[in-house]
Coordinates of C-alpha atoms and ligand atoms in Angstrom, one line a residue:
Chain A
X1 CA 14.5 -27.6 -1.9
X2 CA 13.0 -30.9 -1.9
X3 CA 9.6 -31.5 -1.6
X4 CA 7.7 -34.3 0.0
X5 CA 4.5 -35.2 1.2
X6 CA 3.4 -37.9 4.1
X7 CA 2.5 -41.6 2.7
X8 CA -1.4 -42.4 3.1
X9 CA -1.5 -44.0 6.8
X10 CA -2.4 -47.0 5.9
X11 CA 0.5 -47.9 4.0
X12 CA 2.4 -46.6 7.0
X13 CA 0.6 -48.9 9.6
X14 CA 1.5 -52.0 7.1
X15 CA 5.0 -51.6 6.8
X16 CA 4.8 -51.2 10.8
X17 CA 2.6 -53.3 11.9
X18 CA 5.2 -56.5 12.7
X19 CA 7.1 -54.5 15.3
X20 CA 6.4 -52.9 18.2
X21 CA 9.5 -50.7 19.2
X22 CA 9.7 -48.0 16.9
X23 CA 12.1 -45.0 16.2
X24 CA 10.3 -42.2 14.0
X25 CA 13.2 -39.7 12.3
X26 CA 12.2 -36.7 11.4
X27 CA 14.7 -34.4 9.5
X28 CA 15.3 -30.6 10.1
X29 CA 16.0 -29.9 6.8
X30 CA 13.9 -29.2 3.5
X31 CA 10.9 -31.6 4.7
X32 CA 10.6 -29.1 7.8
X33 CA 10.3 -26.4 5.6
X34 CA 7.7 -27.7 3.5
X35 CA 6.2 -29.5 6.6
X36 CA 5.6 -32.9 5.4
X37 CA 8.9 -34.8 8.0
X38 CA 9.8 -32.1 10.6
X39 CA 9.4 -32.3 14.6
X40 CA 5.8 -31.0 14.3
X41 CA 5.1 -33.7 11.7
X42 CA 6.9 -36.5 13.7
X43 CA 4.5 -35.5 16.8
X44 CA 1.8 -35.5 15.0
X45 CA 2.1 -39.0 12.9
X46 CA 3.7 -40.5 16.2
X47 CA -0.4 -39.7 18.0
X48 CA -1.9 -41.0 15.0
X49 CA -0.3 -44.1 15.1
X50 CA -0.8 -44.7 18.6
X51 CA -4.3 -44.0 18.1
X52 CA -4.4 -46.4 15.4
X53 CA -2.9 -49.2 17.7
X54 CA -5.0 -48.4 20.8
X55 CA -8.1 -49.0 18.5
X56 CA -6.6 -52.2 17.8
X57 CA -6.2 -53.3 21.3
X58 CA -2.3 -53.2 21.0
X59 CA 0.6 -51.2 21.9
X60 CA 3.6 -49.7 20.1
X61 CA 6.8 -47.6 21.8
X62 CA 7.5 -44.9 19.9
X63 CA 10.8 -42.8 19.9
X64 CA 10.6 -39.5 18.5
X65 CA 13.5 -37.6 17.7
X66 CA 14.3 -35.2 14.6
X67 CA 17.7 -34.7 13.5
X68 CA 19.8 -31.7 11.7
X69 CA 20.1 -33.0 8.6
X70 CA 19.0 -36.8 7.6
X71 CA 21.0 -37.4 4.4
X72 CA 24.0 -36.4 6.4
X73 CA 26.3 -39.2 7.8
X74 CA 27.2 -37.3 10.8
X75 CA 23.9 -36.4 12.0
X76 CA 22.5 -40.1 11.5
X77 CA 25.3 -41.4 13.5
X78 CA 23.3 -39.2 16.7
X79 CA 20.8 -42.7 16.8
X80 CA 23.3 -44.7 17.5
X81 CA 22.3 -44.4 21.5
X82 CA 18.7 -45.3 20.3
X83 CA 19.4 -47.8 18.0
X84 CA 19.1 -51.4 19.9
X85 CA 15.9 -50.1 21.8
X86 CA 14.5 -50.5 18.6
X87 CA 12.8 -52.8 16.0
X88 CA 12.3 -50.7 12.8
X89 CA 13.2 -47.5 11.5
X90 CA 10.4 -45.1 10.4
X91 CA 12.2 -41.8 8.4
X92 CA 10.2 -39.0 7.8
X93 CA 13.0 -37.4 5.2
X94 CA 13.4 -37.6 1.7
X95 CA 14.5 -40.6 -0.1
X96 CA 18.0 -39.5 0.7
X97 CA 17.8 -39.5 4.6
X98 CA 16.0 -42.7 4.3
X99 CA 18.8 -44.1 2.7
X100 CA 21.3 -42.4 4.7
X101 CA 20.0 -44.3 7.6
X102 CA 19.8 -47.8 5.9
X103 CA 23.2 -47.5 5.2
X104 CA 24.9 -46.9 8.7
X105 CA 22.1 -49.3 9.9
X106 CA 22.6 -52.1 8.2
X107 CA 20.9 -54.3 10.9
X108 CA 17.8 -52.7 11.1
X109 CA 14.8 -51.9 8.7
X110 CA 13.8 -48.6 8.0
X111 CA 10.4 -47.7 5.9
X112 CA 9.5 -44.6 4.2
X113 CA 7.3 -42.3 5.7
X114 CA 6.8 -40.0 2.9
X115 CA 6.7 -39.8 -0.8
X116 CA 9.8 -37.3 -2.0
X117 CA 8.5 -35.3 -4.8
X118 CA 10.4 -33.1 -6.3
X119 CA 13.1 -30.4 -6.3
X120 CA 10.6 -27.0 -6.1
X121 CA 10.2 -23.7 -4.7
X122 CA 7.2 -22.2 -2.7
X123 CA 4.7 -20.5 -4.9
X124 CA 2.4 -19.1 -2.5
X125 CA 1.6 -20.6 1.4
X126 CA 1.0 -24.4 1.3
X127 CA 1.7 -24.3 -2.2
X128 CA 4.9 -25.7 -3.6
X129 CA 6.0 -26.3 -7.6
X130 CA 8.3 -28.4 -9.5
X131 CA 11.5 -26.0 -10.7
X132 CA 14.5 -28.2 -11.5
X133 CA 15.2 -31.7 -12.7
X134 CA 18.7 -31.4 -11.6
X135 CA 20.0 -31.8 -15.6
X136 CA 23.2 -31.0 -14.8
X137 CA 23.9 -28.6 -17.3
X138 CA 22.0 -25.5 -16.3
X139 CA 20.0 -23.7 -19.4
X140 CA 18.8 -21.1 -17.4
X141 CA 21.4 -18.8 -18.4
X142 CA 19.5 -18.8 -22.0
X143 CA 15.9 -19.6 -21.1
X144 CA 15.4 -16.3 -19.2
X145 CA 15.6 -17.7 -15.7
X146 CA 12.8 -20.3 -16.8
X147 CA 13.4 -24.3 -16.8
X148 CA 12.2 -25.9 -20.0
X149 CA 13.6 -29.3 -18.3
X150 CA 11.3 -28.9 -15.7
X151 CA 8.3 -27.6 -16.2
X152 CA 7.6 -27.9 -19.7
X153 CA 5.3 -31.1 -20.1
X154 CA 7.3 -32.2 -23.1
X155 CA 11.0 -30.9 -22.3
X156 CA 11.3 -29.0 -25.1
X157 CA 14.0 -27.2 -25.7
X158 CA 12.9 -25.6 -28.8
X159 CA 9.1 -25.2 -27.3
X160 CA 6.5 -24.1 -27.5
X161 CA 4.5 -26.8 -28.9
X162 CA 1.3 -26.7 -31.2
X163 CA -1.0 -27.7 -28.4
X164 CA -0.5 -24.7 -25.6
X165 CA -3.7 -22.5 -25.6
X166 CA -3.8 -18.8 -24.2
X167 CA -0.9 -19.9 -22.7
X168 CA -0.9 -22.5 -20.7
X169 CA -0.1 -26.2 -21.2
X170 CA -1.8 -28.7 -23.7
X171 CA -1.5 -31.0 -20.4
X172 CA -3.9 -28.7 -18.3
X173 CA -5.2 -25.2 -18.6
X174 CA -3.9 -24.7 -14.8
X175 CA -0.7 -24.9 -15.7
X176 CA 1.4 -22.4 -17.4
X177 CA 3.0 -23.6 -20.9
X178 CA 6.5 -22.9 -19.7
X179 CA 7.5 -21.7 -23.1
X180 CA 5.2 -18.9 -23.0
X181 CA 6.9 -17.7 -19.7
X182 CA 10.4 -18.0 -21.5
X183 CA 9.0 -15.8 -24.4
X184 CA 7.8 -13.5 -21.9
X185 CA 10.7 -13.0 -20.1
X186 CA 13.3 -13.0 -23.0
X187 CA 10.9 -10.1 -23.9
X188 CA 11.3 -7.9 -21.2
X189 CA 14.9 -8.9 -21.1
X190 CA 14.7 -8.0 -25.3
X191 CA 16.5 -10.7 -26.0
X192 CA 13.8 -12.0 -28.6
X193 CA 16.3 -12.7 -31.2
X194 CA 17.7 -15.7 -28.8
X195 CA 14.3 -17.1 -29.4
X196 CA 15.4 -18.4 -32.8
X197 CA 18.5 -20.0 -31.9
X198 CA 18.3 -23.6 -32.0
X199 CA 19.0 -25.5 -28.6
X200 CA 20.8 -28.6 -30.0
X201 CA 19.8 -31.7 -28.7
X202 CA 20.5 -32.4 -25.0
X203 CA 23.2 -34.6 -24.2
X204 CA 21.6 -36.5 -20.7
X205 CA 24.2 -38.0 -19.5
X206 CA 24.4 -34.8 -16.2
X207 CA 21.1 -35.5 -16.4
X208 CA 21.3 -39.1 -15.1
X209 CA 21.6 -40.9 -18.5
X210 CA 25.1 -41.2 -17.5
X211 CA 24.1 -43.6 -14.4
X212 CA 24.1 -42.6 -11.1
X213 CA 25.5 -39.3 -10.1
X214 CA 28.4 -38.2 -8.0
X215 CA 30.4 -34.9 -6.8
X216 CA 33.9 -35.9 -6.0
X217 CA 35.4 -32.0 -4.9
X218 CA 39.3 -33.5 -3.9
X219 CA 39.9 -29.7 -2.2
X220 CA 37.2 -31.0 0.3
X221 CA 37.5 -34.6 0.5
X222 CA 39.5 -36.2 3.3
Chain B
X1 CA 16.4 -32.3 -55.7
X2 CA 17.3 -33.6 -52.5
X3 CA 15.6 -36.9 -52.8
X4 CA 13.3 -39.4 -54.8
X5 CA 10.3 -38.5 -53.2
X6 CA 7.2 -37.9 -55.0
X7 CA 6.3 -35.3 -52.7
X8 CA 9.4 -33.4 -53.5
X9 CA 8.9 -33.8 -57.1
X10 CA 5.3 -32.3 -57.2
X11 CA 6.4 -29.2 -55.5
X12 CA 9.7 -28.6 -57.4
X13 CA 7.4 -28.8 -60.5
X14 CA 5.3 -25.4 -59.2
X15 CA 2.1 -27.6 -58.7
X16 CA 0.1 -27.4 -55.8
X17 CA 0.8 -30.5 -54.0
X18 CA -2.5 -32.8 -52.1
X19 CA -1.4 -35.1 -49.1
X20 CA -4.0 -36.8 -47.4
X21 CA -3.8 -38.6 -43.9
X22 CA -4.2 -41.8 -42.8
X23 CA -4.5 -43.4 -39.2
X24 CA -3.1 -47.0 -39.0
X25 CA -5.6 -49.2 -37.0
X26 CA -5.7 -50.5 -33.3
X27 CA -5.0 -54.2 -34.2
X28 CA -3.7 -56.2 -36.7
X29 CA -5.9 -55.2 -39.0
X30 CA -3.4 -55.0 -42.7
X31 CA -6.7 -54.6 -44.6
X32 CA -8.1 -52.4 -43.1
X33 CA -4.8 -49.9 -43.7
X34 CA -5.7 -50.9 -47.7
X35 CA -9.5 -49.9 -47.0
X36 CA -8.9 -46.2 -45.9
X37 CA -5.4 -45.9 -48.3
X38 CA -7.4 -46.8 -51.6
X39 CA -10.1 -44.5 -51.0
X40 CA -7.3 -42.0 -51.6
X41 CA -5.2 -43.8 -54.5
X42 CA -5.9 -41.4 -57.5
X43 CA -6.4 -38.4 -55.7
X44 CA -3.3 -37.6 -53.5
X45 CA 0.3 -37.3 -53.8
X46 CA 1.0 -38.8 -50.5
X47 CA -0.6 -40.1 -47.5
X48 CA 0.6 -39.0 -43.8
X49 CA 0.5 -42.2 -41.8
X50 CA 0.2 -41.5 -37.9
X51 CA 2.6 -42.2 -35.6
X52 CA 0.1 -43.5 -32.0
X53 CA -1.7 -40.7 -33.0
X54 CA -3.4 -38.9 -29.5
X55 CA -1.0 -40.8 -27.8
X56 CA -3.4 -43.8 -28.5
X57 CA -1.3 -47.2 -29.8
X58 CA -2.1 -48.0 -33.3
X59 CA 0.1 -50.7 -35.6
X60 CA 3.6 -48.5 -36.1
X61 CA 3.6 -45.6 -38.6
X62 CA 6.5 -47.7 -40.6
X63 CA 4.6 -50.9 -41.3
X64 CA 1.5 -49.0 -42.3
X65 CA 3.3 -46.8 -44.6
X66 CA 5.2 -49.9 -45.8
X67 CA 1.5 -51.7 -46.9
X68 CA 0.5 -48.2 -48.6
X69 CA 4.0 -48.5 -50.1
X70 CA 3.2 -51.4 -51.9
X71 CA -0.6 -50.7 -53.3
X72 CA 1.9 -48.1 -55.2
X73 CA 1.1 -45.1 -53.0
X74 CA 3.9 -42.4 -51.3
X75 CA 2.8 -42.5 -47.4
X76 CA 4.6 -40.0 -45.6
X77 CA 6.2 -41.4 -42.8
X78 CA 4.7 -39.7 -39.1
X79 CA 7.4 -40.0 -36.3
X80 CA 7.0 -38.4 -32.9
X81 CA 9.7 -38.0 -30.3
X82 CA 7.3 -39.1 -27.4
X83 CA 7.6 -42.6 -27.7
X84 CA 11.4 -43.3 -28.9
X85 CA 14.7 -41.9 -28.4
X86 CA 17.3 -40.8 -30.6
X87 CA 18.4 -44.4 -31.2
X88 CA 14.9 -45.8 -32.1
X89 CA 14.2 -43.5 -34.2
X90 CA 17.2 -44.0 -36.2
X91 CA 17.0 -47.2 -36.5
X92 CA 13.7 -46.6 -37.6
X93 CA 14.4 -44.3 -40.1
X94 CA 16.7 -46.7 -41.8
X95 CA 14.3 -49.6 -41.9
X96 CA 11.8 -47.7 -43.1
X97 CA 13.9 -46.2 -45.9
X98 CA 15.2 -49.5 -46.7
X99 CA 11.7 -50.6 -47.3
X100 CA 11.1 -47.7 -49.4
X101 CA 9.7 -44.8 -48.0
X102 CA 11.2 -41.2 -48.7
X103 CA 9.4 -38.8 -47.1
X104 CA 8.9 -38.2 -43.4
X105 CA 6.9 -35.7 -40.5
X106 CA 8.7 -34.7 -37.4
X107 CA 6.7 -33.6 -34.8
X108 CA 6.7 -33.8 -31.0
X109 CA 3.1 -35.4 -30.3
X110 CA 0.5 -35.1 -28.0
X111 CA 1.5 -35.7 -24.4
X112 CA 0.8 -39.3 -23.1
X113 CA -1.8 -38.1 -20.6
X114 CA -4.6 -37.5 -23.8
X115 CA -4.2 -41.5 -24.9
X116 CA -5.3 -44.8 -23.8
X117 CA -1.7 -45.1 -22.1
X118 CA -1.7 -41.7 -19.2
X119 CA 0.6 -43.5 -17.6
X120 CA 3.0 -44.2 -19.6
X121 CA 6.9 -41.9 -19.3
X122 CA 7.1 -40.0 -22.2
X123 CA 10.4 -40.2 -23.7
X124 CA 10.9 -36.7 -25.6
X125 CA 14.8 -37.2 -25.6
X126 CA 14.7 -34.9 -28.7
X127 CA 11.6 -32.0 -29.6
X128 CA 10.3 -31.6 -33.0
X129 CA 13.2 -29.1 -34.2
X130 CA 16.2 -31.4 -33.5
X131 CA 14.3 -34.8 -35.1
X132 CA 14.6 -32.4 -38.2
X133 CA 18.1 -31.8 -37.7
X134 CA 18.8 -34.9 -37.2
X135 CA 17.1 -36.3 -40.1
X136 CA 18.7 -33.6 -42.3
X137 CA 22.3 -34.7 -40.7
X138 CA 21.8 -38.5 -42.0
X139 CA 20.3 -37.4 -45.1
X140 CA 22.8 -34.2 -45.9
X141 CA 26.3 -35.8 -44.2
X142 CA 25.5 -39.4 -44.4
X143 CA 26.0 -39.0 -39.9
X144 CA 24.3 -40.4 -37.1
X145 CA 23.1 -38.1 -34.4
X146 CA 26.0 -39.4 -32.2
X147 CA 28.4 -38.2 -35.1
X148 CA 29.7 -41.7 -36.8
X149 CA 29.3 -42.5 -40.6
X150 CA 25.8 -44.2 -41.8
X151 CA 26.5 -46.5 -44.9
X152 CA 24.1 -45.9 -47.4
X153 CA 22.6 -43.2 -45.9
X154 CA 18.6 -42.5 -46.0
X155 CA 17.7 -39.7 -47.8
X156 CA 14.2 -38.6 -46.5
X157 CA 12.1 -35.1 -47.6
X158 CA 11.8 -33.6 -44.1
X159 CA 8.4 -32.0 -43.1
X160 CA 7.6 -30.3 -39.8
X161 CA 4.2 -29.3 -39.0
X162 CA 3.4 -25.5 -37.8
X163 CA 0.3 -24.3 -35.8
X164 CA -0.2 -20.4 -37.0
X165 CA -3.4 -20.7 -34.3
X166 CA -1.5 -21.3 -31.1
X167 CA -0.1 -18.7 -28.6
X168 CA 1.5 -16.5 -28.6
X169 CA 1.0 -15.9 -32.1
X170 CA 3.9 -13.1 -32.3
X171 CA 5.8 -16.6 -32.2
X172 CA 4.3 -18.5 -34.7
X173 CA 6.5 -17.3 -37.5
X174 CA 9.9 -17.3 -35.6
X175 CA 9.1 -21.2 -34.4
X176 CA 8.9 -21.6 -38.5
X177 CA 11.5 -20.0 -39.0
X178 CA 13.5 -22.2 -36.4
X179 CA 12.1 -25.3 -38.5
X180 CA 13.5 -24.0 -41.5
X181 CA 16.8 -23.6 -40.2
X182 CA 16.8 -27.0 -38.5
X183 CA 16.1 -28.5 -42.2
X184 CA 12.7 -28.4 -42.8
X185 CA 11.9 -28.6 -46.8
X186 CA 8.2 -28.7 -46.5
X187 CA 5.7 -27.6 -43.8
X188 CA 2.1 -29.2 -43.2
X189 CA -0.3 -27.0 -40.8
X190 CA -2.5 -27.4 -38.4
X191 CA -6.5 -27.4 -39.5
X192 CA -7.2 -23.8 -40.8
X193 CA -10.7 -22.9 -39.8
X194 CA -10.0 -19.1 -39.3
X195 CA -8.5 -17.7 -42.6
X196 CA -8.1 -14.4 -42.2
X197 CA -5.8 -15.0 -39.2
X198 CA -4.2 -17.4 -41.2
X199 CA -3.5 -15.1 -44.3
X200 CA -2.2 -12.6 -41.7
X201 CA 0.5 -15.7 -40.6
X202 CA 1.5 -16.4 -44.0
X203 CA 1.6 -12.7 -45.0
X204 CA 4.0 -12.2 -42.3
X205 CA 5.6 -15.2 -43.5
X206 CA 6.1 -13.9 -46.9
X207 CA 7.4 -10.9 -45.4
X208 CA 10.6 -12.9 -44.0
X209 CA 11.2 -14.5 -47.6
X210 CA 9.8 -17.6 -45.5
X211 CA 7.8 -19.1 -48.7
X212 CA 11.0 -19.0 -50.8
X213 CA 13.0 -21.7 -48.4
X214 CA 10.1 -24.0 -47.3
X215 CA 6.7 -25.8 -49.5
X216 CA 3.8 -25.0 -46.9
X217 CA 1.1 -27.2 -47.4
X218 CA -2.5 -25.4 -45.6
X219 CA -4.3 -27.9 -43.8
X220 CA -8.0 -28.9 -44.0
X221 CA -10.5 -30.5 -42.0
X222 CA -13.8 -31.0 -43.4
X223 CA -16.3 -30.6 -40.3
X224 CA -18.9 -33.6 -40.3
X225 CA -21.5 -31.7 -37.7
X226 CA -21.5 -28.5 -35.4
X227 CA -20.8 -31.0 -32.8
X228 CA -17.9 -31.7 -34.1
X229 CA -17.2 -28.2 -34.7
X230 CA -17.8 -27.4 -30.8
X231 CA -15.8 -30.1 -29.9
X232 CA -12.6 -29.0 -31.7
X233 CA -12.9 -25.4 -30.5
X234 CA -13.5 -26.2 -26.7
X235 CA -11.4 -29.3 -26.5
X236 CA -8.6 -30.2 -28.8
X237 CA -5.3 -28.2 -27.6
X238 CA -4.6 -25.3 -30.4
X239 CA -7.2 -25.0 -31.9
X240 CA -9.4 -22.0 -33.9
X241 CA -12.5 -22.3 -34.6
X242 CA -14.7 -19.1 -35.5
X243 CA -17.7 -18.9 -33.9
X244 CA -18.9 -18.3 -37.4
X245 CA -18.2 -21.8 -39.0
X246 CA -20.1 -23.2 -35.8
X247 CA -23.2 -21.0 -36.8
X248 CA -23.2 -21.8 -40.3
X249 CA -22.9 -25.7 -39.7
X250 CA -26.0 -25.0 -36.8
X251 CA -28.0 -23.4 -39.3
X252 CA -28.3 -26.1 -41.4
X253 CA -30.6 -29.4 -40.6
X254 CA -28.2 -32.5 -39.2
X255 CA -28.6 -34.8 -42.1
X256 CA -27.3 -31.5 -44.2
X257 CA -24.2 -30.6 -41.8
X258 CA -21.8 -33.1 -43.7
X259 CA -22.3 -31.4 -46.9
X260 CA -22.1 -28.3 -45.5
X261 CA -18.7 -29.0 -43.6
X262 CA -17.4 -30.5 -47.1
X263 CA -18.8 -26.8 -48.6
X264 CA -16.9 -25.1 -46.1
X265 CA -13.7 -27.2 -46.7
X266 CA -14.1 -26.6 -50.5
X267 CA -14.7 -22.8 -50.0
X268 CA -11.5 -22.9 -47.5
X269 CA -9.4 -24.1 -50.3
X270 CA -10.3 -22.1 -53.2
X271 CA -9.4 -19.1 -51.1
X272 CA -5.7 -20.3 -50.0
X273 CA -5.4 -21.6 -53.4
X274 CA -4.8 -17.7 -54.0
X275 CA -2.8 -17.2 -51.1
X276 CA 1.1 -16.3 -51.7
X277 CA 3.5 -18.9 -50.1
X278 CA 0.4 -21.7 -49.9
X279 CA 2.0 -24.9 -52.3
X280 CA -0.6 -27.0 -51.4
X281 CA -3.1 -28.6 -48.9
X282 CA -3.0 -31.6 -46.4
X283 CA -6.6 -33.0 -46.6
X284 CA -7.3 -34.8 -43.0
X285 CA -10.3 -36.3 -43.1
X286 CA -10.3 -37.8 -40.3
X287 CA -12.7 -41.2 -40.2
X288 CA -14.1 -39.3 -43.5
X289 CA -11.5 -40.5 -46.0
X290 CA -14.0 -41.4 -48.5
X291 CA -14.9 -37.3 -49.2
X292 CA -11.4 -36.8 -49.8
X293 CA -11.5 -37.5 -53.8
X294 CA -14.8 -34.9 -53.5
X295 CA -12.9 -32.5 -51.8
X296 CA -10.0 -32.3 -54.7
X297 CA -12.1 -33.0 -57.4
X298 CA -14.6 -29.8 -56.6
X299 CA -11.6 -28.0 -56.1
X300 CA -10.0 -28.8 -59.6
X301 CA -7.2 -30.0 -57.6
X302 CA -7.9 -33.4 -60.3
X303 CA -6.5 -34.9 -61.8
X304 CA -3.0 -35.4 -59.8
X305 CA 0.2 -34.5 -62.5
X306 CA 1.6 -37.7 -63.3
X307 CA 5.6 -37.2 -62.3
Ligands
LIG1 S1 18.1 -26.5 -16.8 FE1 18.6 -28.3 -15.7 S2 19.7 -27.6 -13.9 FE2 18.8 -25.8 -14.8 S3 16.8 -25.6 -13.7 FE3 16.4 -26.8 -15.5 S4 16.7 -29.0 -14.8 FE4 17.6 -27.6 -13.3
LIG2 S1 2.1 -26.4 -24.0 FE1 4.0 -25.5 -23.5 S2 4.6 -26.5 -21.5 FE2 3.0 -27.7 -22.4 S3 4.1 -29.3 -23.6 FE3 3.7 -27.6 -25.0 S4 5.5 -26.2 -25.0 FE4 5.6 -27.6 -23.2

């Protein structure tokens, strides 16, 4: 999924701070799940910013209201109801909701409640970690299940480098030197001997060298 | 032979070859590039010039190597695939070869995060394995990396480096082997400090025929304290340090320490001088240059064989 976590308030209050009717989007998707832009999150950051306001001897409206899914056109389209009762925009999804909404609303600003990280998986509760850059061109099928895109430091694809100690990464001895984890696994797979096949240099172009990315599927399309 | 380098020369010959390193400065500082190089004139076959090394930014690799070039030295030219991608580094492989330089490194290098620059993207659009290939492609087919025709193409000796220290070490000798096939000709190691876990590596390599496809050149470090000593077992990445060398530096009073690193460096070579597969050493002193003409003269690794 994609992972985000909330923007530092302040930087919140300042992109906020010239209007006083505002509309806070949460999203029902992946920022639920990793709690950073769900309806418990949109509560919760609604309070503290009329707190904040209060203290300042002012007062903001603000409309809750947390769709299905942000980055989805036909979800967004469920503001249009709420839309003139307010000033500005404030999306607690990833960068992709966000942008969702600035394009259907073209006549309204909309700021960025949260940082989007990355694309990750949970590793333990309250604990999320980076899995896939979305190359395009999937190498797990020869890595052992383990993304040398992602989480080695260097992206090597002929790893590991001269700098991982008891194996973890040059980079920080809490994280795991993803080429050891590949050599592990390809053990207990035994496919070893893959090990010393070269892995020719990656053509980035999936990867977003090409420019921006698209998925045209005509069976789908309308 | 492949090429016109020196480098390749001394080691086709069957002598044990000397390289030496050298770390361009922070500035604009030509002279002081000439300083450091002519301490090693007479006493090395070529000189490794650093490519930002630590991730630090020093004048380019290329330009030093071109100023060594001309006091009538080899440099051998350092190129890491953190800062430049596939078409920088062709490009820079040209210009460099144009301006006469033969012999090259390929490594990855240090992550961004350890230099004066943490914040910088690393590029790493290529690792260490396919710079060699790539190299190896210009030189061997006269073809860029993309596949069209170079005119003229540059024919460069390709090292790689190898750590035998790093984890796990059951890999060690399949990651040289990888370099090997990728078009390595020669090999330059990381500091040995622990030999007998380094006669182990390069038994096994023998045992894979490894020494009959690739020069390996054993790297030294001449410790100048048991400071210095601590410092590179607790914090530089990959490194193996017995606690023993720490000891023996300790035992000694600090105004003695230096001499006793250079004993330990001398000692250290005599050793792998008898090792099977070792064709010859890679002297970094780092900051130390002047007690590299010491080092190879105790270790009647002088004079250098005049090719
Ligand atoms: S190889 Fe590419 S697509 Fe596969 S997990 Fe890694 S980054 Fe994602
Ligand atoms: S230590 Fe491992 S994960 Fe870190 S950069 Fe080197 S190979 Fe990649």
């Amino acid at each position: 999924m994609i992972t985000a976590e909330q923007k530092p308030l302040k930087e919140i209050i300042e992109y906020i701070s010239p209007y006083d009717r505002i509309l806070l989007v949460g999203c029902n998707e992946c920022v639920t799940v990793c709690a950073a832009g769900g309806r418990k999150e949109v509560g919760l950051l609604a309070s503290a910013l009329n707190l904040n306001c209060l203290k300042q001897g002012r007062t903001i409206d603000i409309k809750e209201i947390t769709l299905e899914r942000q980055c989805d056109p036909e979800y967004v389209e469920e503001l249009v109801s709420e839309i003139d009762r307010a000033d500005a925009i404030l999306s607690m999804a990833c960068g992709c909701g966000v942008q969702t909404i600035a394009e259907r609303y073209k006549e309204k600003p909309v700021f960025p409640a949260v940082n989007t990280k990355f694309m990750g998986a949970s590793v333990s509760q309250g604990i999320w970690a980076e899995r896939c850059q979305g190359c395009g061109d999937c190498l797990l099928g020869i890595t052992g299940g383990i993304c040398p895109v992602a989480r080695c430091s260097k992206h090597l694809l002929n790893g590991p480098c001269g700098g991982t100690s008891n194996g973890m990464c040059e980079i920080d001895p809490d994280v795991d030197c993803a080429w050891r984890l590949i050599w592990e696994r390809l053990k207990a797979l035994g496919m070893e001997k893959r090990y010393e096949e070269i892995m020719e240099a990656k053509d980035w172009r999936p990867a977003g060298g090409g420019g921006p990315r698209k998925i045209v599927r005509e069976d789908l399309s309308l | 032979m492949k090429t016109e380098s020196r480098l390749e020369k001394i080691l086709a010959s069957g002598n044990l070859a000397v390289t030496s390193e050298c770390g361009p400065p922070r500035g604009a500082l030509p002279e002081k590039v000439k300083e450091k190089a002519s301490l090693l004139k007479d006493h090395v076959d070529a000189v490794n010039v650093t490519d930002n090394q630590t991730a630090m930014v020093r004048m380019s690799s290329w330009a030093a190597g071109v100023i060594i070039k001309q006091m009538g030295m080899d440099p051998i030219l350092q190129m890491v695939t953190r800062d430049r991608n596939r078409l920088a580094m062709q490009s820079d492989i040209i210009g460099a070869y144009s301006l006469g330089i033969n012999t090259m490194l390929c490594l990855s290098g240090d992550h961004p995060k350890f230099g004066d620059h943490p914040m910088a993207k690393g590029v790493f659009d290529l690792d260490s394995v396919q710079l060699v290939q790539m190299v190896k492609k210009m030189r061997d087919e006269g073809k860029f990396q993309g596949g069209a025709d170079i005119q003229n193409p540059p024919k460069m000796f390709v090292g790689a480096a190898a750590n035998p220290f790093a984890d796990p070490f059951e890999l060690r000798v399949m990651r040289l082997a990888k370099k090997i096939k990728a078009g390595a000709d020669f090999i330059q190691t990381q500091c040995i400090y622990n030999l007998d876990k380094f006669e182990k590596y390069m038994k096994m390599v023998c045992d894979r025929g490894l020494d009959k496809q690739v020069y390996i050149l054993a790297g030294i470090t001449p410790m100048k304290s048991a400071g210095m000593a601590r410092y590179m077992k607790n914090k530089v990445p990959g490194m193996d340090v017995p606690d023993e060398i720490i000891k023996r530096l300790a035992g000694v009073s600090k105004e003695e320490q230096p001499e006793e690193g250079i004993k330990i460096a001398v000692e250290s070579i005599q050793r792998l001088k008898e090792v099977n597969g070792v064709h010859g050493f890679h002297i970094m002193a780092i900051e130390w240059e002047e007690k590299v003409p010491q080092i190879v003269e105790k270790t009647g690794l002088f004079p250098r064989p005049v090719i």
